[in-house]
Amino acid sequence: MCEEELKKLLKERLSEKRYIHTIAVADTAEKLAGRLFESPSFAAGREQDSFMEKVRLAALLHDYAKELSYDKLMEYVSLAQTEWEIDADELQIAEILHAPVSAYLARTELGIEDQEILEAVRFHAIGKIGMGIVAELIFAADFIEPNRNFSAARKVREEISKNGLESGIIMICDLTIKYHVDNRRLLHPNAVLLRNAYLRRQA
């Protein structure tokens, strides 16, 4: 499926606000990826146009199931569990269940088989230790796209601009943990695990 076909489908499927967010995530992820290609070591062995296409498709698909009704979402969760592990913590946090369902529907409805794209869609809401670069880009872009006008998003934009994507991901985890603790909300443990893994990499 080409990008223009997918955009047309998303425009019919999503609310205007969600569609605008989705396009902004794609544009932001592409810009972040462009910065990575400034590094010769990253660019070596990668074809930039095909990589950018993959990043944009992952971004466009990340909220594919976001606006399903709760009942319909839970129907698909049962099906998505045949392809992706959805742990007990995740099952208790309804607002993140669209991620595995979006990945499931991307494959079953839209024929997306690229594992980097599917991984990025699947883990954009909670992250994962060892996730690939496409998943990292979508994880970050979803948090910092320009329509996210809260202070935490601005802080992460500045962090990525100064210190790079990995430092930005650590800050996303820090801020996510703080928000959930301050508001006494359930927190998926991947935020802590991912934060610690990236801190160890930087040590």
PDB file of C-alpha atoms in Angstrom:
ATOM      1  CA  MET A   1       0.000   0.000   0.000  1.00  0.00           C
ATOM      2  CA  CYS A   2       1.423   3.388  -0.993  1.00  0.00           C
ATOM      3  CA  GLU A   3       1.367   6.389   1.308  1.00  0.00           C
ATOM      4  CA  GLU A   4      -1.342   8.263  -0.573  1.00  0.00           C
ATOM      5  CA  GLU A   5      -3.692   5.268  -0.473  1.00  0.00           C
ATOM      6  CA  LEU A   6      -3.076   4.880   3.237  1.00  0.00           C
ATOM      7  CA  LYS A   7      -3.680   8.572   3.892  1.00  0.00           C
ATOM      8  CA  LYS A   8      -7.015   8.352   2.094  1.00  0.00           C
ATOM      9  CA  LEU A   9      -8.002   5.360   4.209  1.00  0.00           C
ATOM     10  CA  LEU A  10      -6.921   7.082   7.420  1.00  0.00           C
ATOM     11  CA  LYS A  11      -8.859  10.223   6.559  1.00  0.00           C
ATOM     12  CA  GLU A  12     -12.005   8.110   6.327  1.00  0.00           C
ATOM     13  CA  ARG A  13     -11.205   6.073   9.441  1.00  0.00           C
ATOM     14  CA  LEU A  14      -9.906   8.656  11.930  1.00  0.00           C
ATOM     15  CA  SER A  15     -11.258  11.879  13.382  1.00  0.00           C
ATOM     16  CA  GLU A  16      -9.768  15.072  11.986  1.00  0.00           C
ATOM     17  CA  LYS A  17      -7.745  15.624  15.170  1.00  0.00           C
ATOM     18  CA  ARG A  18      -6.335  12.089  15.134  1.00  0.00           C
ATOM     19  CA  TYR A  19      -5.551  12.324  11.416  1.00  0.00           C
ATOM     20  CA  ILE A  20      -3.669  15.602  11.917  1.00  0.00           C
ATOM     21  CA  HIS A  21      -1.704  13.999  14.758  1.00  0.00           C
ATOM     22  CA  THR A  22      -0.881  10.984  12.598  1.00  0.00           C
ATOM     23  CA  ILE A  23       0.452  13.093   9.734  1.00  0.00           C
ATOM     24  CA  ALA A  24       2.479  15.154  12.209  1.00  0.00           C
ATOM     25  CA  VAL A  25       4.024  11.992  13.675  1.00  0.00           C
ATOM     26  CA  ALA A  26       5.027  10.871  10.170  1.00  0.00           C
ATOM     27  CA  ASP A  27       6.601  14.245   9.384  1.00  0.00           C
ATOM     28  CA  THR A  28       8.392  14.369  12.741  1.00  0.00           C
ATOM     29  CA  ALA A  29       9.712  10.825  12.445  1.00  0.00           C
ATOM     30  CA  GLU A  30      11.005  11.625   8.970  1.00  0.00           C
ATOM     31  CA  LYS A  31      12.847  14.693  10.291  1.00  0.00           C
ATOM     32  CA  LEU A  32      14.377  12.681  13.129  1.00  0.00           C
ATOM     33  CA  ALA A  33      15.467  10.032  10.646  1.00  0.00           C
ATOM     34  CA  GLY A  34      16.980  12.710   8.440  1.00  0.00           C
ATOM     35  CA  ARG A  35      19.204  13.767  11.320  1.00  0.00           C
ATOM     36  CA  LEU A  36      20.388  10.186  11.724  1.00  0.00           C
ATOM     37  CA  PHE A  37      21.431  10.067   8.068  1.00  0.00           C
ATOM     38  CA  GLU A  38      23.799  12.966   8.731  1.00  0.00           C
ATOM     39  CA  SER A  39      26.012  10.379  10.435  1.00  0.00           C
ATOM     40  CA  PRO A  40      28.119   8.442   7.894  1.00  0.00           C
ATOM     41  CA  SER A  41      28.110   5.366  10.130  1.00  0.00           C
ATOM     42  CA  PHE A  42      24.303   5.328  10.174  1.00  0.00           C
ATOM     43  CA  ALA A  43      23.932   6.063   6.473  1.00  0.00           C
ATOM     44  CA  ALA A  44      26.376   3.341   5.440  1.00  0.00           C
ATOM     45  CA  GLY A  45      24.516   0.403   3.972  1.00  0.00           C
ATOM     46  CA  ARG A  46      21.094   2.065   4.187  1.00  0.00           C
ATOM     47  CA  GLU A  47      19.104   3.322   1.228  1.00  0.00           C
ATOM     48  CA  GLN A  48      17.663   6.590   2.489  1.00  0.00           C
ATOM     49  CA  ASP A  49      14.495   6.765   0.388  1.00  0.00           C
ATOM     50  CA  SER A  50      13.338   3.246   1.251  1.00  0.00           C
ATOM     51  CA  PHE A  51      14.159   3.788   4.930  1.00  0.00           C
ATOM     52  CA  MET A  52      12.161   7.023   4.997  1.00  0.00           C
ATOM     53  CA  GLU A  53       9.232   5.283   3.314  1.00  0.00           C
ATOM     54  CA  LYS A  54       9.307   2.590   6.000  1.00  0.00           C
ATOM     55  CA  VAL A  55       9.433   5.186   8.788  1.00  0.00           C
ATOM     56  CA  ARG A  56       6.516   7.134   7.351  1.00  0.00           C
ATOM     57  CA  LEU A  57       4.368   4.031   6.880  1.00  0.00           C
ATOM     58  CA  ALA A  58       5.003   2.961  10.473  1.00  0.00           C
ATOM     59  CA  ALA A  59       4.046   6.420  11.700  1.00  0.00           C
ATOM     60  CA  LEU A  60       0.891   6.531   9.605  1.00  0.00           C
ATOM     61  CA  LEU A  61      -0.193   3.153  10.959  1.00  0.00           C
ATOM     62  CA  HIS A  62       0.631   3.703  14.631  1.00  0.00           C
ATOM     63  CA  ASP A  63      -2.873   4.818  15.686  1.00  0.00           C
ATOM     64  CA  TYR A  64      -4.820   2.791  13.131  1.00  0.00           C
ATOM     65  CA  ALA A  65      -6.973   1.224  15.887  1.00  0.00           C
ATOM     66  CA  LYS A  66      -6.961   4.211  18.259  1.00  0.00           C
ATOM     67  CA  GLU A  67     -10.575   5.203  17.741  1.00  0.00           C
ATOM     68  CA  LEU A  68     -12.221   1.802  17.794  1.00  0.00           C
ATOM     69  CA  SER A  69     -14.949   1.376  20.387  1.00  0.00           C
ATOM     70  CA  TYR A  70     -13.838  -0.347  23.573  1.00  0.00           C
ATOM     71  CA  ASP A  71     -15.865  -3.463  22.762  1.00  0.00           C
ATOM     72  CA  LYS A  72     -14.449  -3.706  19.239  1.00  0.00           C
ATOM     73  CA  LEU A  73     -10.935  -3.044  20.524  1.00  0.00           C
ATOM     74  CA  MET A  74     -11.212  -5.883  23.027  1.00  0.00           C
ATOM     75  CA  GLU A  75     -12.454  -8.230  20.308  1.00  0.00           C
ATOM     76  CA  TYR A  76      -9.308  -7.498  18.344  1.00  0.00           C
ATOM     77  CA  VAL A  77      -7.092  -7.794  21.430  1.00  0.00           C
ATOM     78  CA  SER A  78      -7.982 -11.480  21.597  1.00  0.00           C
ATOM     79  CA  LEU A  79      -6.955 -11.885  17.962  1.00  0.00           C
ATOM     80  CA  ALA A  80      -3.830  -9.758  18.326  1.00  0.00           C
ATOM     81  CA  GLN A  81      -2.669 -12.004  21.161  1.00  0.00           C
ATOM     82  CA  THR A  82      -2.178 -14.784  18.618  1.00  0.00           C
ATOM     83  CA  GLU A  83       0.611 -12.709  17.043  1.00  0.00           C
ATOM     84  CA  TRP A  84       1.915 -10.463  19.826  1.00  0.00           C
ATOM     85  CA  GLU A  85       2.397 -11.097  23.512  1.00  0.00           C
ATOM     86  CA  ILE A  86       0.124  -8.746  25.435  1.00  0.00           C
ATOM     87  CA  ASP A  87       1.057  -9.021  29.082  1.00  0.00           C
ATOM     88  CA  ALA A  88      -1.149  -8.696  32.151  1.00  0.00           C
ATOM     89  CA  ASP A  89       0.014  -5.139  32.841  1.00  0.00           C
ATOM     90  CA  GLU A  90      -0.846  -4.018  29.333  1.00  0.00           C
ATOM     91  CA  LEU A  91      -4.276  -5.643  29.473  1.00  0.00           C
ATOM     92  CA  GLN A  92      -5.141  -3.461  32.462  1.00  0.00           C
ATOM     93  CA  ILE A  93      -4.368  -0.189  30.639  1.00  0.00           C
ATOM     94  CA  ALA A  94      -7.017   0.273  27.970  1.00  0.00           C
ATOM     95  CA  GLU A  95      -5.484   3.401  26.451  1.00  0.00           C
ATOM     96  CA  ILE A  96      -2.415   1.518  25.189  1.00  0.00           C
ATOM     97  CA  LEU A  97      -4.158  -1.546  23.760  1.00  0.00           C
ATOM     98  CA  HIS A  98      -4.641   0.149  20.410  1.00  0.00           C
ATOM     99  CA  ALA A  99      -0.918  -0.411  19.747  1.00  0.00           C
ATOM    100  CA  PRO A 100      -0.910  -4.221  19.393  1.00  0.00           C
ATOM    101  CA  VAL A 101      -4.304  -4.094  17.692  1.00  0.00           C
ATOM    102  CA  SER A 102      -3.023  -1.527  15.178  1.00  0.00           C
ATOM    103  CA  ALA A 103      -0.095  -3.818  14.378  1.00  0.00           C
ATOM    104  CA  TYR A 104      -2.419  -6.798  14.017  1.00  0.00           C
ATOM    105  CA  LEU A 105      -4.772  -4.924  11.684  1.00  0.00           C
ATOM    106  CA  ALA A 106      -1.885  -3.479   9.680  1.00  0.00           C
ATOM    107  CA  ARG A 107      -0.921  -7.028   8.785  1.00  0.00           C
ATOM    108  CA  THR A 108      -4.328  -8.683   8.463  1.00  0.00           C
ATOM    109  CA  GLU A 109      -6.305  -5.844   6.846  1.00  0.00           C
ATOM    110  CA  LEU A 110      -3.622  -3.937   4.975  1.00  0.00           C
ATOM    111  CA  GLY A 111      -1.130  -6.684   4.166  1.00  0.00           C
ATOM    112  CA  ILE A 112       1.857  -5.088   5.901  1.00  0.00           C
ATOM    113  CA  GLU A 113       4.468  -7.797   6.507  1.00  0.00           C
ATOM    114  CA  ASP A 114       7.579  -5.707   7.196  1.00  0.00           C
ATOM    115  CA  GLN A 115       8.608  -6.612  10.742  1.00  0.00           C
ATOM    116  CA  GLU A 116      10.287  -3.273  11.443  1.00  0.00           C
ATOM    117  CA  ILE A 117       7.062  -1.457  10.627  1.00  0.00           C
ATOM    118  CA  LEU A 118       4.937  -3.867  12.647  1.00  0.00           C
ATOM    119  CA  GLU A 119       7.306  -3.672  15.624  1.00  0.00           C
ATOM    120  CA  ALA A 120       7.206   0.128  15.555  1.00  0.00           C
ATOM    121  CA  VAL A 121       3.410   0.146  15.520  1.00  0.00           C
ATOM    122  CA  ARG A 122       3.165  -2.553  18.184  1.00  0.00           C
ATOM    123  CA  PHE A 123       5.476  -0.877  20.698  1.00  0.00           C
ATOM    124  CA  HIS A 124       4.959   2.833  20.054  1.00  0.00           C
ATOM    125  CA  ALA A 125       2.907   3.232  23.250  1.00  0.00           C
ATOM    126  CA  ILE A 126       5.143   1.382  25.725  1.00  0.00           C
ATOM    127  CA  GLY A 127       8.527   0.920  24.072  1.00  0.00           C
ATOM    128  CA  LYS A 128      10.587  -2.239  24.323  1.00  0.00           C
ATOM    129  CA  ILE A 129      14.148  -3.114  25.239  1.00  0.00           C
ATOM    130  CA  GLY A 130      15.976  -3.911  22.026  1.00  0.00           C
ATOM    131  CA  MET A 131      13.490  -2.238  19.708  1.00  0.00           C
ATOM    132  CA  GLY A 132      14.862  -1.273  16.328  1.00  0.00           C
ATOM    133  CA  ILE A 133      15.574   2.197  15.036  1.00  0.00           C
ATOM    134  CA  VAL A 134      12.226   2.525  13.231  1.00  0.00           C
ATOM    135  CA  ALA A 135      10.426   1.736  16.490  1.00  0.00           C
ATOM    136  CA  GLU A 136      12.608   4.244  18.345  1.00  0.00           C
ATOM    137  CA  LEU A 137      11.740   6.956  15.843  1.00  0.00           C
ATOM    138  CA  ILE A 138       7.987   6.365  16.111  1.00  0.00           C
ATOM    139  CA  PHE A 139       8.149   6.113  19.912  1.00  0.00           C
ATOM    140  CA  ALA A 140       9.825   9.527  20.072  1.00  0.00           C
ATOM    141  CA  ALA A 141       7.883  11.216  17.274  1.00  0.00           C
ATOM    142  CA  ASP A 142       4.549  10.271  18.831  1.00  0.00           C
ATOM    143  CA  PHE A 143       5.571  12.148  21.975  1.00  0.00           C
ATOM    144  CA  ILE A 144       7.104  15.262  20.416  1.00  0.00           C
ATOM    145  CA  GLU A 145       5.153  16.008  17.227  1.00  0.00           C
ATOM    146  CA  PRO A 146       4.418  19.765  17.018  1.00  0.00           C
ATOM    147  CA  ASN A 147       0.781  19.523  18.077  1.00  0.00           C
ATOM    148  CA  ARG A 148       1.915  18.147  21.434  1.00  0.00           C
ATOM    149  CA  ASN A 149       2.106  21.553  23.084  1.00  0.00           C
ATOM    150  CA  PHE A 150       2.554  20.472  26.701  1.00  0.00           C
ATOM    151  CA  SER A 151       5.780  21.296  28.534  1.00  0.00           C
ATOM    152  CA  ALA A 152       7.044  17.693  28.629  1.00  0.00           C
ATOM    153  CA  ALA A 153       6.992  17.487  24.833  1.00  0.00           C
ATOM    154  CA  ARG A 154       8.909  20.747  24.555  1.00  0.00           C
ATOM    155  CA  LYS A 155      11.536  19.445  26.979  1.00  0.00           C
ATOM    156  CA  VAL A 156      12.015  16.278  24.950  1.00  0.00           C
ATOM    157  CA  ARG A 157      12.297  18.222  21.687  1.00  0.00           C
ATOM    158  CA  GLU A 158      15.078  20.284  23.236  1.00  0.00           C
ATOM    159  CA  GLU A 159      16.793  17.187  24.624  1.00  0.00           C
ATOM    160  CA  ILE A 160      16.784  15.429  21.255  1.00  0.00           C
ATOM    161  CA  SER A 161      18.023  18.568  19.520  1.00  0.00           C
ATOM    162  CA  LYS A 162      20.931  18.905  21.964  1.00  0.00           C
ATOM    163  CA  ASN A 163      21.815  15.322  22.841  1.00  0.00           C
ATOM    164  CA  GLY A 164      20.219  13.011  20.299  1.00  0.00           C
ATOM    165  CA  LEU A 165      17.436  10.470  19.989  1.00  0.00           C
ATOM    166  CA  GLU A 166      18.610   8.085  22.697  1.00  0.00           C
ATOM    167  CA  SER A 167      18.742  10.815  25.343  1.00  0.00           C
ATOM    168  CA  GLY A 168      15.303  11.932  24.249  1.00  0.00           C
ATOM    169  CA  ILE A 169      13.916   8.436  24.731  1.00  0.00           C
ATOM    170  CA  ILE A 170      15.346   8.336  28.263  1.00  0.00           C
ATOM    171  CA  MET A 171      13.629  11.640  29.005  1.00  0.00           C
ATOM    172  CA  ILE A 172      10.327  10.360  27.590  1.00  0.00           C
ATOM    173  CA  CYS A 173      10.554   7.432  29.994  1.00  0.00           C
ATOM    174  CA  ASP A 174      11.450   9.724  32.909  1.00  0.00           C
ATOM    175  CA  LEU A 175       8.520  12.037  32.208  1.00  0.00           C
ATOM    176  CA  THR A 176       6.110   9.168  31.613  1.00  0.00           C
ATOM    177  CA  ILE A 177       7.057   7.569  34.920  1.00  0.00           C
ATOM    178  CA  LYS A 178       6.698  10.884  36.769  1.00  0.00           C
ATOM    179  CA  TYR A 179       3.299  11.605  35.217  1.00  0.00           C
ATOM    180  CA  HIS A 180       1.900   8.208  36.124  1.00  0.00           C
ATOM    181  CA  VAL A 181       3.285   8.324  39.668  1.00  0.00           C
ATOM    182  CA  ASP A 182       2.061  11.882  40.285  1.00  0.00           C
ATOM    183  CA  ASN A 183      -1.416  10.977  39.032  1.00  0.00           C
ATOM    184  CA  ARG A 184      -1.531   7.532  40.671  1.00  0.00           C
ATOM    185  CA  ARG A 185      -2.123   5.852  37.318  1.00  0.00           C
ATOM    186  CA  LEU A 186      -1.157   2.354  36.285  1.00  0.00           C
ATOM    187  CA  LEU A 187       2.270   2.368  34.632  1.00  0.00           C
ATOM    188  CA  HIS A 188       3.460  -0.288  32.241  1.00  0.00           C
ATOM    189  CA  PRO A 189       6.854  -1.565  33.482  1.00  0.00           C
ATOM    190  CA  ASN A 190       8.456  -1.170  30.056  1.00  0.00           C
ATOM    191  CA  ALA A 191       8.945   2.525  30.829  1.00  0.00           C
ATOM    192  CA  VAL A 192      11.273   1.641  33.696  1.00  0.00           C
ATOM    193  CA  LEU A 193      12.960  -1.246  31.893  1.00  0.00           C
ATOM    194  CA  LEU A 194      13.569   0.820  28.760  1.00  0.00           C
ATOM    195  CA  ARG A 195      14.883   3.779  30.756  1.00  0.00           C
ATOM    196  CA  ASN A 196      17.356   1.605  32.638  1.00  0.00           C
ATOM    197  CA  ALA A 197      18.521  -0.180  29.488  1.00  0.00           C
ATOM    198  CA  TYR A 198      19.245   3.096  27.689  1.00  0.00           C
ATOM    199  CA  LEU A 199      20.982   4.575  30.723  1.00  0.00           C
ATOM    200  CA  ARG A 200      23.250   1.525  30.857  1.00  0.00           C
ATOM    201  CA  ARG A 201      24.051   1.986  27.176  1.00  0.00           C
ATOM    202  CA  GLN A 202      25.116   5.572  27.849  1.00  0.00           C
ATOM    203  CA  ALA A 203      27.218   4.719  30.908  1.00  0.00           C
TER     204      ALA A 203
END
